[in-house]
Amino acid sequence: MLLVDQIGSSHVHSTDDPEAARSSTSKITTTLGLVVHAAADGVALGAAASTSQTSVQLIVFVAIMLHKAPAAFGLVSFLMHAGLERNRIRKHLLVFALAAPAMSMMTYLGLSKSSKEALSEVNATGVAMLFSAGTFLYVATVHVLPEVGGIGHSHKTDPAGGKGLSRLEVAALVLGCLIPLILSVGHQH
């Protein structure tokens, strides 16, 4: 309802001021993106909770907790800067805050003991964790990495030319991606 209400209000302003419509859509898109991100966190947390490995549960929980507060702060800061009313900001923040716990419970229940028997052919917990990790990789490669390299989504011209990543940065990126593979050589499960 919150997002529909916001979308409806953006259509009212779209005929008057195209910049206001873009700003309203940007608020919705930002909130929706962070809600999807939080839902992916919930998938990882629910999948971890369905395992009997306490270390995995703890690692996933701590990882989520370490970045949840900065993400909430960033969302509120962006919405305040965009001029959204405080009551609407609270609603956006509430939807963001509820996304991870709700998805965590749904994932946990979906991977419960009775469901595991039906999903015995597939490692459902592993698939859920891979899905969650894939969403983070998608965001990093499609949205964050281009911004860091100067070839992001901005429609403004870049006076520096926006060359992208240097060869050293690309080498460091590739090396960082290969480190887990190197560390897993000889490690058996």
PDB file of N, CA and C in Angstrom, residues 45-125:
ATOM      1  N   LEU A  45      19.579 -15.680   6.351  1.00  0.00           N
ATOM      2  CA  LEU A  45      19.411 -15.930   7.783  1.00  0.00           C
ATOM      3  C   LEU A  45      18.497 -17.122   8.035  1.00  0.00           C
ATOM      4  N   GLY A  46      17.401 -17.216   7.290  1.00  0.00           N
ATOM      5  CA  GLY A  46      16.493 -18.357   7.444  1.00  0.00           C
ATOM      6  C   GLY A  46      17.148 -19.669   7.043  1.00  0.00           C
ATOM      7  N   ALA A  47      17.938 -19.631   5.966  1.00  0.00           N
ATOM      8  CA  ALA A  47      18.644 -20.837   5.525  1.00  0.00           C
ATOM      9  C   ALA A  47      19.690 -21.247   6.555  1.00  0.00           C
ATOM     10  N   ALA A  48      20.397 -20.264   7.113  1.00  0.00           N
ATOM     11  CA  ALA A  48      21.408 -20.574   8.130  1.00  0.00           C
ATOM     12  C   ALA A  48      20.750 -21.138   9.387  1.00  0.00           C
ATOM     13  N   ALA A  49      19.606 -20.577   9.762  1.00  0.00           N
ATOM     14  CA  ALA A  49      18.909 -21.042  10.961  1.00  0.00           C
ATOM     15  C   ALA A  49      18.388 -22.463  10.795  1.00  0.00           C
ATOM     16  N   SER A  50      18.148 -22.876   9.553  1.00  0.00           N
ATOM     17  CA  SER A  50      17.622 -24.226   9.334  1.00  0.00           C
ATOM     18  C   SER A  50      18.719 -25.288   9.390  1.00  0.00           C
ATOM     19  N   THR A  51      19.980 -24.850   9.454  1.00  0.00           N
ATOM     20  CA  THR A  51      21.072 -25.817   9.579  1.00  0.00           C
ATOM     21  C   THR A  51      21.347 -26.086  11.049  1.00  0.00           C
ATOM     22  N   SER A  52      22.109 -27.111  11.309  1.00  0.00           N
ATOM     23  CA  SER A  52      22.478 -27.412  12.697  1.00  0.00           C
ATOM     24  C   SER A  52      23.869 -26.878  13.020  1.00  0.00           C
ATOM     25  N   GLN A  53      24.420 -26.086  12.124  1.00  0.00           N
ATOM     26  CA  GLN A  53      25.772 -25.566  12.312  1.00  0.00           C
ATOM     27  C   GLN A  53      25.713 -24.179  12.938  1.00  0.00           C
ATOM     28  N   THR A  54      26.053 -24.118  14.202  1.00  0.00           N
ATOM     29  CA  THR A  54      25.992 -22.872  14.949  1.00  0.00           C
ATOM     30  C   THR A  54      26.946 -21.821  14.392  1.00  0.00           C
ATOM     31  N   SER A  55      28.101 -22.250  13.915  1.00  0.00           N
ATOM     32  CA  SER A  55      29.071 -21.289  13.386  1.00  0.00           C
ATOM     33  C   SER A  55      28.522 -20.580  12.145  1.00  0.00           C
ATOM     34  N   VAL A  56      27.821 -21.305  11.272  1.00  0.00           N
ATOM     35  CA  VAL A  56      27.221 -20.693  10.082  1.00  0.00           C
ATOM     36  C   VAL A  56      26.137 -19.716  10.504  1.00  0.00           C
ATOM     37  N   GLN A  57      25.329 -20.119  11.471  1.00  0.00           N
ATOM     38  CA  GLN A  57      24.267 -19.239  11.958  1.00  0.00           C
ATOM     39  C   GLN A  57      24.839 -17.941  12.516  1.00  0.00           C
ATOM     40  N   LEU A  58      25.888 -18.059  13.299  1.00  0.00           N
ATOM     41  CA  LEU A  58      26.506 -16.892  13.915  1.00  0.00           C
ATOM     42  C   LEU A  58      27.146 -15.974  12.879  1.00  0.00           C
ATOM     43  N   ILE A  59      27.853 -16.551  11.925  1.00  0.00           N
ATOM     44  CA  ILE A  59      28.512 -15.749  10.891  1.00  0.00           C
ATOM     45  C   ILE A  59      27.480 -14.972  10.067  1.00  0.00           C
ATOM     46  N   VAL A  60      26.422 -15.639   9.647  1.00  0.00           N
ATOM     47  CA  VAL A  60      25.396 -14.968   8.847  1.00  0.00           C
ATOM     48  C   VAL A  60      24.709 -13.887   9.673  1.00  0.00           C
ATOM     49  N   PHE A  61      24.390 -14.178  10.923  1.00  0.00           N
ATOM     50  CA  PHE A  61      23.734 -13.198  11.783  1.00  0.00           C
ATOM     51  C   PHE A  61      24.609 -11.958  11.972  1.00  0.00           C
ATOM     52  N   VAL A  62      25.880 -12.163  12.299  1.00  0.00           N
ATOM     53  CA  VAL A  62      26.789 -11.033  12.526  1.00  0.00           C
ATOM     54  C   VAL A  62      26.975 -10.227  11.239  1.00  0.00           C
ATOM     55  N   ALA A  63      27.117 -10.907  10.111  1.00  0.00           N
ATOM     56  CA  ALA A  63      27.290 -10.205   8.832  1.00  0.00           C
ATOM     57  C   ALA A  63      26.079  -9.322   8.520  1.00  0.00           C
ATOM     58  N   ILE A  64      24.896  -9.849   8.770  1.00  0.00           N
ATOM     59  CA  ILE A  64      23.686  -9.071   8.511  1.00  0.00           C
ATOM     60  C   ILE A  64      23.587  -7.893   9.479  1.00  0.00           C
ATOM     61  N   MET A  65      23.860  -8.142  10.741  1.00  0.00           N
ATOM     62  CA  MET A  65      23.753  -7.073  11.743  1.00  0.00           C
ATOM     63  C   MET A  65      24.765  -5.956  11.496  1.00  0.00           C
ATOM     64  N   LEU A  66      25.950  -6.302  11.003  1.00  0.00           N
ATOM     65  CA  LEU A  66      26.979  -5.283  10.774  1.00  0.00           C
ATOM     66  C   LEU A  66      26.603  -4.289   9.677  1.00  0.00           C
ATOM     67  N   HIS A  67      25.824  -4.723   8.710  1.00  0.00           N
ATOM     68  CA  HIS A  67      25.502  -3.781   7.637  1.00  0.00           C
ATOM     69  C   HIS A  67      24.058  -3.305   7.646  1.00  0.00           C
ATOM     70  N   LYS A  68      23.232  -3.829   8.525  1.00  0.00           N
ATOM     71  CA  LYS A  68      21.826  -3.409   8.555  1.00  0.00           C
ATOM     72  C   LYS A  68      21.668  -1.972   9.048  1.00  0.00           C
ATOM     73  N   ALA A  69      22.386  -1.592  10.106  1.00  0.00           N
ATOM     74  CA  ALA A  69      22.281  -0.229  10.632  1.00  0.00           C
ATOM     75  C   ALA A  69      22.768   0.805   9.614  1.00  0.00           C
ATOM     76  N   PRO A  70      23.934   0.609   8.976  1.00  0.00           N
ATOM     77  CA  PRO A  70      24.338   1.586   7.954  1.00  0.00           C
ATOM     78  C   PRO A  70      23.357   1.659   6.781  1.00  0.00           C
ATOM     79  N   ALA A  71      22.762   0.541   6.400  1.00  0.00           N
ATOM     80  CA  ALA A  71      21.790   0.562   5.303  1.00  0.00           C
ATOM     81  C   ALA A  71      20.551   1.355   5.707  1.00  0.00           C
ATOM     82  N   ALA A  72      20.073   1.163   6.926  1.00  0.00           N
ATOM     83  CA  ALA A  72      18.920   1.921   7.412  1.00  0.00           C
ATOM     84  C   ALA A  72      19.251   3.408   7.506  1.00  0.00           C
ATOM     85  N   PHE A  73      20.442   3.714   7.999  1.00  0.00           N
ATOM     86  CA  PHE A  73      20.875   5.112   8.089  1.00  0.00           C
ATOM     87  C   PHE A  73      20.949   5.737   6.702  1.00  0.00           C
ATOM     88  N   GLY A  74      21.490   5.002   5.757  1.00  0.00           N
ATOM     89  CA  GLY A  74      21.583   5.498   4.385  1.00  0.00           C
ATOM     90  C   GLY A  74      20.218   5.732   3.765  1.00  0.00           C
ATOM     91  N   LEU A  75      19.278   4.825   4.003  1.00  0.00           N
ATOM     92  CA  LEU A  75      17.930   4.979   3.472  1.00  0.00           C
ATOM     93  C   LEU A  75      17.271   6.225   4.038  1.00  0.00           C
ATOM     94  N   VAL A  76      17.338   6.383   5.360  1.00  0.00           N
ATOM     95  CA  VAL A  76      16.717   7.542   6.004  1.00  0.00           C
ATOM     96  C   VAL A  76      17.387   8.833   5.534  1.00  0.00           C
ATOM     97  N   SER A  77      18.699   8.836   5.456  1.00  0.00           N
ATOM     98  CA  SER A  77      19.421  10.032   4.995  1.00  0.00           C
ATOM     99  C   SER A  77      19.015  10.403   3.577  1.00  0.00           C
ATOM    100  N   PHE A  78      18.936   9.407   2.692  1.00  0.00           N
ATOM    101  CA  PHE A  78      18.544   9.662   1.310  1.00  0.00           C
ATOM    102  C   PHE A  78      17.128  10.215   1.246  1.00  0.00           C
ATOM    103  N   LEU A  79      16.209   9.601   1.979  1.00  0.00           N
ATOM    104  CA  LEU A  79      14.820  10.048   1.941  1.00  0.00           C
ATOM    105  C   LEU A  79      14.654  11.438   2.539  1.00  0.00           C
ATOM    106  N   MET A  80      15.409  11.738   3.589  1.00  0.00           N
ATOM    107  CA  MET A  80      15.357  13.084   4.179  1.00  0.00           C
ATOM    108  C   MET A  80      15.915  14.110   3.190  1.00  0.00           C
ATOM    109  N   HIS A  81      17.030  13.762   2.559  1.00  0.00           N
ATOM    110  CA  HIS A  81      17.637  14.662   1.573  1.00  0.00           C
ATOM    111  C   HIS A  81      16.698  14.887   0.388  1.00  0.00           C
ATOM    112  N   ALA A  82      15.924  13.874   0.033  1.00  0.00           N
ATOM    113  CA  ALA A  82      14.985  13.976  -1.082  1.00  0.00           C
ATOM    114  C   ALA A  82      13.725  14.745  -0.697  1.00  0.00           C
ATOM    115  N   GLY A  83      13.588  15.090   0.588  1.00  0.00           N
ATOM    116  CA  GLY A  83      12.465  15.915   1.027  1.00  0.00           C
ATOM    117  C   GLY A  83      11.207  15.162   1.380  1.00  0.00           C
ATOM    118  N   LEU A  84      11.312  13.900   1.678  1.00  0.00           N
ATOM    119  CA  LEU A  84      10.135  13.120   2.054  1.00  0.00           C
ATOM    120  C   LEU A  84       9.730  13.472   3.477  1.00  0.00           C
ATOM    121  N   GLU A  85       8.443  13.476   3.746  1.00  0.00           N
ATOM    122  CA  GLU A  85       7.925  13.794   5.080  1.00  0.00           C
ATOM    123  C   GLU A  85       8.364  12.724   6.072  1.00  0.00           C
ATOM    124  N   ARG A  86       8.506  13.125   7.334  1.00  0.00           N
ATOM    125  CA  ARG A  86       8.979  12.193   8.369  1.00  0.00           C
ATOM    126  C   ARG A  86       8.066  10.986   8.534  1.00  0.00           C
ATOM    127  N   ASN A  87       6.759  11.166   8.445  1.00  0.00           N
ATOM    128  CA  ASN A  87       5.848  10.017   8.588  1.00  0.00           C
ATOM    129  C   ASN A  87       6.031   9.018   7.455  1.00  0.00           C
ATOM    130  N   ARG A  88       6.245   9.519   6.246  1.00  0.00           N
ATOM    131  CA  ARG A  88       6.489   8.611   5.116  1.00  0.00           C
ATOM    132  C   ARG A  88       7.837   7.925   5.263  1.00  0.00           C
ATOM    133  N   ILE A  89       8.834   8.637   5.770  1.00  0.00           N
ATOM    134  CA  ILE A  89      10.148   8.025   6.004  1.00  0.00           C
ATOM    135  C   ILE A  89      10.013   6.885   6.997  1.00  0.00           C
ATOM    136  N   ARG A  90       9.230   7.088   8.036  1.00  0.00           N
ATOM    137  CA  ARG A  90       9.007   6.021   9.022  1.00  0.00           C
ATOM    138  C   ARG A  90       8.355   4.804   8.378  1.00  0.00           C
ATOM    139  N   LYS A  91       7.411   5.029   7.482  1.00  0.00           N
ATOM    140  CA  LYS A  91       6.753   3.910   6.796  1.00  0.00           C
ATOM    141  C   LYS A  91       7.740   3.156   5.901  1.00  0.00           C
ATOM    142  N   HIS A  92       8.561   3.908   5.172  1.00  0.00           N
ATOM    143  CA  HIS A  92       9.576   3.267   4.325  1.00  0.00           C
ATOM    144  C   HIS A  92      10.540   2.452   5.194  1.00  0.00           C
ATOM    145  N   LEU A  93      10.964   3.035   6.308  1.00  0.00           N
ATOM    146  CA  LEU A  93      11.897   2.358   7.206  1.00  0.00           C
ATOM    147  C   LEU A  93      11.257   1.114   7.828  1.00  0.00           C
ATOM    148  N   LEU A  94       9.973   1.187   8.156  1.00  0.00           N
ATOM    149  CA  LEU A  94       9.274   0.030   8.718  1.00  0.00           C
ATOM    150  C   LEU A  94       9.230  -1.122   7.714  1.00  0.00           C
ATOM    151  N   VAL A  95       8.908  -0.811   6.464  1.00  0.00           N
ATOM    152  CA  VAL A  95       8.877  -1.854   5.431  1.00  0.00           C
ATOM    153  C   VAL A  95      10.269  -2.469   5.276  1.00  0.00           C
ATOM    154  N   PHE A  96      11.310  -1.618   5.259  1.00  0.00           N
ATOM    155  CA  PHE A  96      12.688  -2.101   5.156  1.00  0.00           C
ATOM    156  C   PHE A  96      13.042  -2.981   6.352  1.00  0.00           C
ATOM    157  N   ALA A  97      12.672  -2.539   7.556  1.00  0.00           N
ATOM    158  CA  ALA A  97      13.031  -3.270   8.777  1.00  0.00           C
ATOM    159  C   ALA A  97      12.319  -4.619   8.870  1.00  0.00           C
ATOM    160  N   LEU A  98      11.115  -4.721   8.333  1.00  0.00           N
ATOM    161  CA  LEU A  98      10.354  -5.970   8.430  1.00  0.00           C
ATOM    162  C   LEU A  98      10.697  -6.975   7.333  1.00  0.00           C
ATOM    163  N   ALA A  99      11.358  -6.526   6.277  1.00  0.00           N
ATOM    164  CA  ALA A  99      11.623  -7.414   5.139  1.00  0.00           C
ATOM    165  C   ALA A  99      12.513  -8.590   5.527  1.00  0.00           C
ATOM    166  N   ALA A 100      13.610  -8.341   6.234  1.00  0.00           N
ATOM    167  CA  ALA A 100      14.535  -9.432   6.586  1.00  0.00           C
ATOM    168  C   ALA A 100      13.910 -10.423   7.560  1.00  0.00           C
ATOM    169  N   PRO A 101      13.300  -9.976   8.668  1.00  0.00           N
ATOM    170  CA  PRO A 101      12.698 -10.971   9.568  1.00  0.00           C
ATOM    171  C   PRO A 101      11.561 -11.764   8.927  1.00  0.00           C
ATOM    172  N   ALA A 102      10.742 -11.101   8.114  1.00  0.00           N
ATOM    173  CA  ALA A 102       9.633 -11.804   7.467  1.00  0.00           C
ATOM    174  C   ALA A 102      10.154 -12.865   6.494  1.00  0.00           C
ATOM    175  N   MET A 103      11.123 -12.497   5.689  1.00  0.00           N
ATOM    176  CA  MET A 103      11.673 -13.460   4.733  1.00  0.00           C
ATOM    177  C   MET A 103      12.468 -14.548   5.439  1.00  0.00           C
ATOM    178  N   SER A 104      13.099 -14.193   6.544  1.00  0.00           N
ATOM    179  CA  SER A 104      13.832 -15.182   7.328  1.00  0.00           C
ATOM    180  C   SER A 104      12.883 -16.257   7.860  1.00  0.00           C
ATOM    181  N   MET A 105      11.753 -15.829   8.404  1.00  0.00           N
ATOM    182  CA  MET A 105      10.773 -16.796   8.926  1.00  0.00           C
ATOM    183  C   MET A 105      10.184 -17.641   7.802  1.00  0.00           C
ATOM    184  N   MET A 106       9.890 -17.012   6.664  1.00  0.00           N
ATOM    185  CA  MET A 106       9.334 -17.771   5.541  1.00  0.00           C
ATOM    186  C   MET A 106      10.336 -18.805   5.031  1.00  0.00           C
ATOM    187  N   THR A 107      11.608 -18.411   4.940  1.00  0.00           N
ATOM    188  CA  THR A 107      12.640 -19.345   4.477  1.00  0.00           C
ATOM    189  C   THR A 107      12.829 -20.473   5.477  1.00  0.00           C
ATOM    190  N   TYR A 108      12.885 -20.125   6.761  1.00  0.00           N
ATOM    191  CA  TYR A 108      13.062 -21.149   7.796  1.00  0.00           C
ATOM    192  C   TYR A 108      11.912 -22.152   7.749  1.00  0.00           C
ATOM    193  N   LEU A 109      10.679 -21.651   7.654  1.00  0.00           N
ATOM    194  CA  LEU A 109       9.532 -22.553   7.596  1.00  0.00           C
ATOM    195  C   LEU A 109       9.534 -23.375   6.309  1.00  0.00           C
ATOM    196  N   GLY A 110       9.984 -22.753   5.217  1.00  0.00           N
ATOM    197  CA  GLY A 110      10.059 -23.480   3.947  1.00  0.00           C
ATOM    198  C   GLY A 110      11.100 -24.579   3.967  1.00  0.00           C
ATOM    199  N   LEU A 111      12.125 -24.404   4.796  1.00  0.00           N
ATOM    200  CA  LEU A 111      13.193 -25.397   4.894  1.00  0.00           C
ATOM    201  C   LEU A 111      13.075 -26.251   6.157  1.00  0.00           C
ATOM    202  N   SER A 112      11.908 -26.242   6.769  1.00  0.00           N
ATOM    203  CA  SER A 112      11.715 -26.999   8.011  1.00  0.00           C
ATOM    204  C   SER A 112      11.864 -28.497   7.765  1.00  0.00           C
ATOM    205  N   LYS A 113      11.830 -29.262   8.836  1.00  0.00           N
ATOM    206  CA  LYS A 113      12.066 -30.715   8.764  1.00  0.00           C
ATOM    207  C   LYS A 113      11.146 -31.406   7.757  1.00  0.00           C
ATOM    208  N   SER A 114       9.860 -31.076   7.766  1.00  0.00           N
ATOM    209  CA  SER A 114       8.942 -31.748   6.845  1.00  0.00           C
ATOM    210  C   SER A 114       9.244 -31.372   5.397  1.00  0.00           C
ATOM    211  N   SER A 115       9.641 -30.125   5.182  1.00  0.00           N
ATOM    212  CA  SER A 115       9.980 -29.696   3.829  1.00  0.00           C
ATOM    213  C   SER A 115      11.283 -30.323   3.368  1.00  0.00           C
ATOM    214  N   LYS A 116      12.212 -30.556   4.298  1.00  0.00           N
ATOM    215  CA  LYS A 116      13.505 -31.136   3.925  1.00  0.00           C
ATOM    216  C   LYS A 116      13.332 -32.543   3.377  1.00  0.00           C
ATOM    217  N   GLU A 117      12.332 -33.274   3.906  1.00  0.00           N
ATOM    218  CA  GLU A 117      12.090 -34.612   3.395  1.00  0.00           C
ATOM    219  C   GLU A 117      11.636 -34.552   1.940  1.00  0.00           C
ATOM    220  N   ALA A 118      10.794 -33.562   1.617  1.00  0.00           N
ATOM    221  CA  ALA A 118      10.319 -33.417   0.240  1.00  0.00           C
ATOM    222  C   ALA A 118      11.429 -32.904  -0.668  1.00  0.00           C
ATOM    223  N   LEU A 119      12.379 -32.167  -0.091  1.00  0.00           N
ATOM    224  CA  LEU A 119      13.460 -31.584  -0.881  1.00  0.00           C
ATOM    225  C   LEU A 119      14.766 -32.354  -0.727  1.00  0.00           C
ATOM    226  N   SER A 120      14.672 -33.650  -0.399  1.00  0.00           N
ATOM    227  CA  SER A 120      15.882 -34.425  -0.129  1.00  0.00           C
ATOM    228  C   SER A 120      16.786 -34.540  -1.353  1.00  0.00           C
ATOM    229  N   GLU A 121      16.222 -34.453  -2.549  1.00  0.00           N
ATOM    230  CA  GLU A 121      17.025 -34.550  -3.766  1.00  0.00           C
ATOM    231  C   GLU A 121      17.912 -33.313  -3.952  1.00  0.00           C
ATOM    232  N   VAL A 122      17.470 -32.195  -3.438  1.00  0.00           N
ATOM    233  CA  VAL A 122      18.179 -30.930  -3.626  1.00  0.00           C
ATOM    234  C   VAL A 122      18.592 -30.412  -2.258  1.00  0.00           C
ATOM    235  N   ASN A 123      19.776 -29.875  -2.164  1.00  0.00           N
ATOM    236  CA  ASN A 123      20.206 -29.248  -0.926  1.00  0.00           C
ATOM    237  C   ASN A 123      19.573 -27.867  -0.874  1.00  0.00           C
ATOM    238  N   ALA A 124      18.347 -27.791  -0.346  1.00  0.00           N
ATOM    239  CA  ALA A 124      17.575 -26.558  -0.370  1.00  0.00           C
ATOM    240  C   ALA A 124      18.252 -25.445   0.421  1.00  0.00           C
ATOM    241  N   THR A 125      18.897 -25.783   1.526  1.00  0.00           N
ATOM    242  CA  THR A 125      19.592 -24.760   2.315  1.00  0.00           C
ATOM    243  C   THR A 125      20.717 -24.145   1.497  1.00  0.00           C
TER     244      THR A 125
END
